[in-house]
Coordinates of N, CA, C and O in Angstrom, one line a residue:
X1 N 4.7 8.0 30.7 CA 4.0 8.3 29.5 C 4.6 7.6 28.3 O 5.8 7.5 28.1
X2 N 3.8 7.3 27.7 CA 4.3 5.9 26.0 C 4.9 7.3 25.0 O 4.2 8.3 25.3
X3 N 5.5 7.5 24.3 CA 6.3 7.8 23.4 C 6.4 6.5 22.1 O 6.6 5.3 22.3
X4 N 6.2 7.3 20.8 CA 6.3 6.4 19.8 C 7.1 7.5 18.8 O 6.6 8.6 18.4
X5 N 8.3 6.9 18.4 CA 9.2 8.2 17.4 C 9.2 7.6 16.6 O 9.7 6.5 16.9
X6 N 9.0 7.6 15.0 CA 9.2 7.2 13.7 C 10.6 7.6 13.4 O 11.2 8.4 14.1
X7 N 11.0 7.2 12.5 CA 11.7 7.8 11.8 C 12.4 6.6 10.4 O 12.1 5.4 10.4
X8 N 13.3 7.1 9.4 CA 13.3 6.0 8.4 C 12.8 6.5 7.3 O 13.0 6.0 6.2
X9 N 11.9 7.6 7.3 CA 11.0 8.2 5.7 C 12.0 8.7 4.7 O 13.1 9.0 5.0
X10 N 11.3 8.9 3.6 CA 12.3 9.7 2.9 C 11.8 9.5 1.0 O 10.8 8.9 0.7
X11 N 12.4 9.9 0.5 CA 12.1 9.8 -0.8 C 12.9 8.8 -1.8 O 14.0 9.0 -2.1
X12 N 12.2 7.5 -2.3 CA 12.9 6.8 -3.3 C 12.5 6.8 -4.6 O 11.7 7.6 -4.9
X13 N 12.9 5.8 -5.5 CA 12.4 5.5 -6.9 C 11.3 4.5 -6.7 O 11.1 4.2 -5.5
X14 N 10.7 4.0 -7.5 CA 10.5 2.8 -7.5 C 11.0 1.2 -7.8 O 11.5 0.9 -8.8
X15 N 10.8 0.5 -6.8 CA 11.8 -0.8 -6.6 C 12.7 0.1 -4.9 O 13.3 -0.3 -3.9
X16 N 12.4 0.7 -5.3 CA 13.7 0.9 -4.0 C 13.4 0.1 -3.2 O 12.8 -1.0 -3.2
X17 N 14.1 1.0 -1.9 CA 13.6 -0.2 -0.4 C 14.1 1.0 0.4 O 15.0 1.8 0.1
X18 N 13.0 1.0 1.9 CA 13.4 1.5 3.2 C 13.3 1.1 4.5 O 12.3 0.3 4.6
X19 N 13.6 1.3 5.3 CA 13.3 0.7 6.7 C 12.5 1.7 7.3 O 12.9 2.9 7.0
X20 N 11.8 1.8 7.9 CA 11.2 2.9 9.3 C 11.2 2.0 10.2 O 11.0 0.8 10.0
X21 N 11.5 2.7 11.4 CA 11.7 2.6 12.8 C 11.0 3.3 13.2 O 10.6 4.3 12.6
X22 N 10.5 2.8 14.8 CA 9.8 3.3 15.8 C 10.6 2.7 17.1 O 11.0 1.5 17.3
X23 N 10.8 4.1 17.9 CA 11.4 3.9 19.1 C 10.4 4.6 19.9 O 10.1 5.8 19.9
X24 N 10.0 3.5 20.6 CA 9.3 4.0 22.4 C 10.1 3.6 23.4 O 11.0 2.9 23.6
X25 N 9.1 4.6 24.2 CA 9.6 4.7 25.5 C 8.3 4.6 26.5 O 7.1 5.0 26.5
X26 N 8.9 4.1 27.2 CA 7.5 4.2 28.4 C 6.7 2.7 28.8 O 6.1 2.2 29.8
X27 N 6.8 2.2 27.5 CA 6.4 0.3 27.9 C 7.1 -0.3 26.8 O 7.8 0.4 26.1
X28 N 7.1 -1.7 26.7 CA 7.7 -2.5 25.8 C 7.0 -3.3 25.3 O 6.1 -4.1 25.7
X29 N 7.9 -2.6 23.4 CA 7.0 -3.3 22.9 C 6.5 -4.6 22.6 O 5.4 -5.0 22.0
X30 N 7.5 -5.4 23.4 CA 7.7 -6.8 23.2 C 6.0 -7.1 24.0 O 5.4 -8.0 23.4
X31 N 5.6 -6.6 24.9 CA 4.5 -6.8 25.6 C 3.0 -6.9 24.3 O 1.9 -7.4 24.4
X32 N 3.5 -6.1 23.4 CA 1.9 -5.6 23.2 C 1.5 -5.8 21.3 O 2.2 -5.8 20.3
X33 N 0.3 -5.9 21.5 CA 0.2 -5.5 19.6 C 0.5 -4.3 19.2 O -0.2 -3.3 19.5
X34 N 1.7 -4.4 18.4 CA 2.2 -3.0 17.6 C 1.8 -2.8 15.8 O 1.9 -3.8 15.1
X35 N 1.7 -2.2 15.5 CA 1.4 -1.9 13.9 C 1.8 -0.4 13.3 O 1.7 0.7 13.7
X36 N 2.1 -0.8 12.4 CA 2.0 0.5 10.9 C 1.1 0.7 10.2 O 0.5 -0.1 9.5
X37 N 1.0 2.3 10.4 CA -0.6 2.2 9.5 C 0.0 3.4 8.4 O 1.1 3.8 8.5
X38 N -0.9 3.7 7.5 CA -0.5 4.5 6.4 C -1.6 5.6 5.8 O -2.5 5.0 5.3
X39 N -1.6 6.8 5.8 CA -2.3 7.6 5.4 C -2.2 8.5 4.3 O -1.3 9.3 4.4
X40 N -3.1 8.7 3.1 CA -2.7 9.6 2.6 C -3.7 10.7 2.5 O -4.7 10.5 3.2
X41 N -3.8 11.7 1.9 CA -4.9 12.8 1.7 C -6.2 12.1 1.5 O -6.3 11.1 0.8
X42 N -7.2 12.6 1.9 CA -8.5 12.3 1.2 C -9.1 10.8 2.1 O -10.2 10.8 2.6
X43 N -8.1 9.7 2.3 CA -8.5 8.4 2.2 C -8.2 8.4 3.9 O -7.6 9.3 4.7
X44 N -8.8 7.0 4.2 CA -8.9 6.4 5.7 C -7.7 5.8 5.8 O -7.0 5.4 4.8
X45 N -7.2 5.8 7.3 CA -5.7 5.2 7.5 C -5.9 3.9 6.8 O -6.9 3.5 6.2
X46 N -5.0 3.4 7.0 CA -4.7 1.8 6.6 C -3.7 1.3 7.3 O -2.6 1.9 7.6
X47 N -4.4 -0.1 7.7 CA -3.6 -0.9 8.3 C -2.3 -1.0 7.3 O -2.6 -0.5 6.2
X48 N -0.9 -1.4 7.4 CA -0.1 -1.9 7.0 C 0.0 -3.3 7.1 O -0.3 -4.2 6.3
X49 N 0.8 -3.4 8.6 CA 1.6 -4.4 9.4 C 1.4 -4.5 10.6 O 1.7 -3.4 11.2
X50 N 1.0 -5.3 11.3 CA 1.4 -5.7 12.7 C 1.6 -7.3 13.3 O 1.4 -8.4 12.8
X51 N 2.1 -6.8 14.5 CA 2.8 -7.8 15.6 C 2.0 -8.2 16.9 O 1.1 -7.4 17.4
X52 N 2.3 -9.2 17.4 CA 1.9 -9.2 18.6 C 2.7 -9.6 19.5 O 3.8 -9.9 19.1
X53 N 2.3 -9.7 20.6 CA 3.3 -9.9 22.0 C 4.2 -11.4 21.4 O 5.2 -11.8 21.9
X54 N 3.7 -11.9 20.7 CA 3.8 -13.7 20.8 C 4.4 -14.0 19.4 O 4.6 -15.1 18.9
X55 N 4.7 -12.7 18.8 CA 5.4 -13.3 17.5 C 4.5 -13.3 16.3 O 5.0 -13.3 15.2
X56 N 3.0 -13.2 16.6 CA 2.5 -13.3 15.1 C 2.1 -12.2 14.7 O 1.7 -11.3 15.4
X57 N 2.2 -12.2 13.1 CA 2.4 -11.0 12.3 C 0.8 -10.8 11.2 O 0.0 -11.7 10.8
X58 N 0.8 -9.8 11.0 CA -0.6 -9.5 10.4 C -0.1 -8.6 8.9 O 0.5 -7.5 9.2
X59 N -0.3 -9.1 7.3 CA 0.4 -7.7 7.0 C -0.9 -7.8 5.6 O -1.3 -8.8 5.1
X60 N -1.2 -6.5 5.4 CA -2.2 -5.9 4.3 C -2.0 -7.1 3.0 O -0.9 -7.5 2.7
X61 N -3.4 -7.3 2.1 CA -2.8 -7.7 1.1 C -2.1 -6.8 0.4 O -1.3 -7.6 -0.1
X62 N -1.8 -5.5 0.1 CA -1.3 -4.9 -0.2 C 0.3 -4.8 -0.4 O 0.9 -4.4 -1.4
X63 N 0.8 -5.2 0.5 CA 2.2 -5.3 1.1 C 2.7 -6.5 1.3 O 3.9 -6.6 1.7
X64 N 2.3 -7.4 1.2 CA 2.5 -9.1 1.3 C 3.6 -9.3 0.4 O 3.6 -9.2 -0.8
X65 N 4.6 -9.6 1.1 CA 5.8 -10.5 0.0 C 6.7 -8.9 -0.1 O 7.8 -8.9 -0.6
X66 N 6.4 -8.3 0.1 CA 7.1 -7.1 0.3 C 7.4 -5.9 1.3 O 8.0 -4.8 1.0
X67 N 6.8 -6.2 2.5 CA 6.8 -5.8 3.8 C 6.8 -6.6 5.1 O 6.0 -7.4 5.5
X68 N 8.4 -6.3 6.0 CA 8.4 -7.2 7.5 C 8.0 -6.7 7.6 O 7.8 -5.7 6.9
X69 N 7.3 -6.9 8.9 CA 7.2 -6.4 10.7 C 8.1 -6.9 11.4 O 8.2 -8.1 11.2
X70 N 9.1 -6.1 12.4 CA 9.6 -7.0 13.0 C 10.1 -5.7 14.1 O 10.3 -4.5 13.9
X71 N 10.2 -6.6 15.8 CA 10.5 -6.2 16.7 C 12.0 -6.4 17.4 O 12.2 -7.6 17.4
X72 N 13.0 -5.6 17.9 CA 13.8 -5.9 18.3 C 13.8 -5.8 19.7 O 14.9 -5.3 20.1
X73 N 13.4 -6.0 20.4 CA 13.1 -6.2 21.7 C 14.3 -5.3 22.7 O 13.9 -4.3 23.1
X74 N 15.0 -5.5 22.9 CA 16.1 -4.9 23.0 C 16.2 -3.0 23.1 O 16.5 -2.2 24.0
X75 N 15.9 -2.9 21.6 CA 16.1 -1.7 21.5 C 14.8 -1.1 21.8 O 14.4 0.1 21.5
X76 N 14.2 -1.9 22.2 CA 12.7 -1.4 22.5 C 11.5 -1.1 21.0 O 10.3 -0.8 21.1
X77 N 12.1 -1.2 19.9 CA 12.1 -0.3 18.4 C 11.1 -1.8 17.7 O 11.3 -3.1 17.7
X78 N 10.2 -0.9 17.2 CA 9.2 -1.9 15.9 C 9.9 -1.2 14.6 O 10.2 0.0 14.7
X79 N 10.1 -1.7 13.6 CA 10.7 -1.8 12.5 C 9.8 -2.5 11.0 O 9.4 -3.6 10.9
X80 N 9.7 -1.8 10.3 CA 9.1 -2.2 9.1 C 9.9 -1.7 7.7 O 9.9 -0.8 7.0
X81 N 10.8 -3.2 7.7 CA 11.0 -3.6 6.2 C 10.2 -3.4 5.0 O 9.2 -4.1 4.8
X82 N 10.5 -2.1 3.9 CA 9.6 -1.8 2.7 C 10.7 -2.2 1.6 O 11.7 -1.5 1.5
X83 N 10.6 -3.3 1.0 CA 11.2 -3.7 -0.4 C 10.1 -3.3 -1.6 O 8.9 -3.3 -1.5
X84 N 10.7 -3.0 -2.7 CA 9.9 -3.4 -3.6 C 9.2 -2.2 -4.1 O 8.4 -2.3 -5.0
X85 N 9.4 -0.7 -3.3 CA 8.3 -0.3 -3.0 C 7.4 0.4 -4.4 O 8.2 0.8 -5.3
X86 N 6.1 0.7 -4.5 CA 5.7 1.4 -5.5 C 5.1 2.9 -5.5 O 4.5 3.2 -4.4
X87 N 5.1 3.5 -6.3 CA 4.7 4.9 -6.2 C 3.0 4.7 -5.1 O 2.6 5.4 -4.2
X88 N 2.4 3.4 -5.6 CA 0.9 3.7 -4.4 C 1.4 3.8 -3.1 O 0.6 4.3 -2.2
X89 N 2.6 3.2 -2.6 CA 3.2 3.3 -1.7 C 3.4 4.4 -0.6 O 3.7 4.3 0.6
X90 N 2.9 5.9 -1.5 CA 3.0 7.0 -1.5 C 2.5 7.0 0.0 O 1.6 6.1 0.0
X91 N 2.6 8.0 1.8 CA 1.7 7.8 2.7 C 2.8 8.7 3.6 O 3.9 9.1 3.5
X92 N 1.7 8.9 4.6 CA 2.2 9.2 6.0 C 2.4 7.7 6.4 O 1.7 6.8 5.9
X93 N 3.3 7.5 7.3 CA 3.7 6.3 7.6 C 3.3 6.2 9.8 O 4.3 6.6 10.5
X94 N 2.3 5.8 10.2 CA 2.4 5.6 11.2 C 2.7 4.8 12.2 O 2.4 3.6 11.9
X95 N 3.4 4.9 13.7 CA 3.1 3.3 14.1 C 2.6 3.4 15.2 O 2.5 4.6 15.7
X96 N 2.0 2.3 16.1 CA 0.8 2.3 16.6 C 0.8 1.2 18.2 O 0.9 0.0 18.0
X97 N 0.7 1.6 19.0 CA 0.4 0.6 20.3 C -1.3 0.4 20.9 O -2.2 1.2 21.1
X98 N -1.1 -1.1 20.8 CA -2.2 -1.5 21.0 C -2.3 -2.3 22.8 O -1.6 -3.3 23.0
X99 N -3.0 -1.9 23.7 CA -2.6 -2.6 25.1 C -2.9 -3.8 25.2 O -3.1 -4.3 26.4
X100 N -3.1 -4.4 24.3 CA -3.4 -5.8 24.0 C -2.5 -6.8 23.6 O -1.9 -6.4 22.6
X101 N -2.3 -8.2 24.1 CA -1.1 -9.0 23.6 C -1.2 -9.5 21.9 O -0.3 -9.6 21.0
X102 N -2.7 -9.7 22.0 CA -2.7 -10.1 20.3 C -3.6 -9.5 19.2 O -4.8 -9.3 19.3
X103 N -2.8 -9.1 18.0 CA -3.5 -8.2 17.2 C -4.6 -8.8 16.6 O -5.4 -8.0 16.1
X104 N -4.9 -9.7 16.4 CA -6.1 -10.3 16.0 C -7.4 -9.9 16.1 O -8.0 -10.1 17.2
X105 N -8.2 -9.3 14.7 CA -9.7 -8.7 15.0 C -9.7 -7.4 15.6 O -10.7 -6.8 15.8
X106 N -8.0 -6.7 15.8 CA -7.9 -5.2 16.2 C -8.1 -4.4 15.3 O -7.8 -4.8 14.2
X107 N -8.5 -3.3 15.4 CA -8.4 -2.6 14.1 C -8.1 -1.1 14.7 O -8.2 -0.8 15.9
X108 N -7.5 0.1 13.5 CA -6.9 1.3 14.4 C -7.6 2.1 15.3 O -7.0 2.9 16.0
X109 N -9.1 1.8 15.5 CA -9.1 2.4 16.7 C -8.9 2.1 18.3 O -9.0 2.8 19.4
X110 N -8.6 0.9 17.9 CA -8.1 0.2 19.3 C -7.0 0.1 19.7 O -6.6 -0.4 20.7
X111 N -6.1 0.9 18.7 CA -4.9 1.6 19.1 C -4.5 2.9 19.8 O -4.4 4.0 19.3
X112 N -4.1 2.3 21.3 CA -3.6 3.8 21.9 C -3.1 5.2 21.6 O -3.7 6.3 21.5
X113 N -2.1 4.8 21.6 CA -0.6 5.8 21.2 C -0.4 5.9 20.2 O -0.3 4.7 19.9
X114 N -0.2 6.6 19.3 CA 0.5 7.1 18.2 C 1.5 7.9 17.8 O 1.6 9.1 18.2
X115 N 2.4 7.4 17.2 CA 3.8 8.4 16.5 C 3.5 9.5 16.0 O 2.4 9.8 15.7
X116 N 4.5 10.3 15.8 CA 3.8 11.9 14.8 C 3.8 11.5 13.2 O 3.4 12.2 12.3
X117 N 4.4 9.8 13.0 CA 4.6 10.2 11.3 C 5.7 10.6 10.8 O 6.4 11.6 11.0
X118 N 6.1 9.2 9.8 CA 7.1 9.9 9.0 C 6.5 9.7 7.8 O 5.5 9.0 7.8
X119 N 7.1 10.2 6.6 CA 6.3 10.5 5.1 C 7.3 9.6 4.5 O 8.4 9.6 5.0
X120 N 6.8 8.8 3.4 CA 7.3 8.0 2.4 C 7.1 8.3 1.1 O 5.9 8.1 0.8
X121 N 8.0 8.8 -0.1 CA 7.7 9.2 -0.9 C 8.2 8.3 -2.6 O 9.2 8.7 -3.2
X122 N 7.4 7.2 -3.1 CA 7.8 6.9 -3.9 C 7.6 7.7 -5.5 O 6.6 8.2 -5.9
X123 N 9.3 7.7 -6.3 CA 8.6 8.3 -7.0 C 8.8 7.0 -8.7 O 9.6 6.2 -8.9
X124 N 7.6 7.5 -9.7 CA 8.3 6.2 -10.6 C 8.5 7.1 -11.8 O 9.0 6.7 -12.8

């Protein structure tokens, strides 16, 4: 069974910076399109960030110039670099497996598995 564990949330200023991690278990990520999506009250998830099996990366205008994606293969773990961040920043922070090699034209409901969530809290 796939396992997806977040973790990395927490409370900063604004400008700060955080990393979140996702560690699965059960397939590799290196195989598949992976992404971060973002929720908050009231509103529809949102794409963040994602990857695909092949290296190419997909990231929100939103987050552009201020958000990796990146996979370590190894540790099995997708990873999303948050620089910069701003109080809209504010979200449940999810990440996401897709059984597909490339994220292209995917959108979240074509994602499997899901993490429980970690919370990001910018404050300004």
């Amino acid at each position: 069974q796939v396992q997806l564990v977040e973790s990395g949330g927490g409370s900063v200023q604004a400008g700060g910076s955080l990393r979140l991690a996702c560690a699965a278990s059960g397939a590799p990520v290196s195989n598949y399109c992976m992404g971060w999506f973002r929720q908050v009250p009231t509103k529809e998830r949102e794409g963040v960030a994602s990857m695909g099996a092949y290296g190419f990366t997909y990231n929100a205008d939103s987050v552009k110039g201020r958000f990796t994606i990146s996979k370590d293969n190894a540790k099995n773990t997708l990873y999303l670099q948050m620089n910069s961040l701003k109080p809209e920043d504010t979200a449940m922070y999810y990440c996401a497996a897709d059984w597909h090699p490339y994220c292209s034209g995917r959108s979240a409901r074509d994602f499997a598995v899901w993490g429980q969530g970690t919370q990001v809290t910018v404050s300004s």
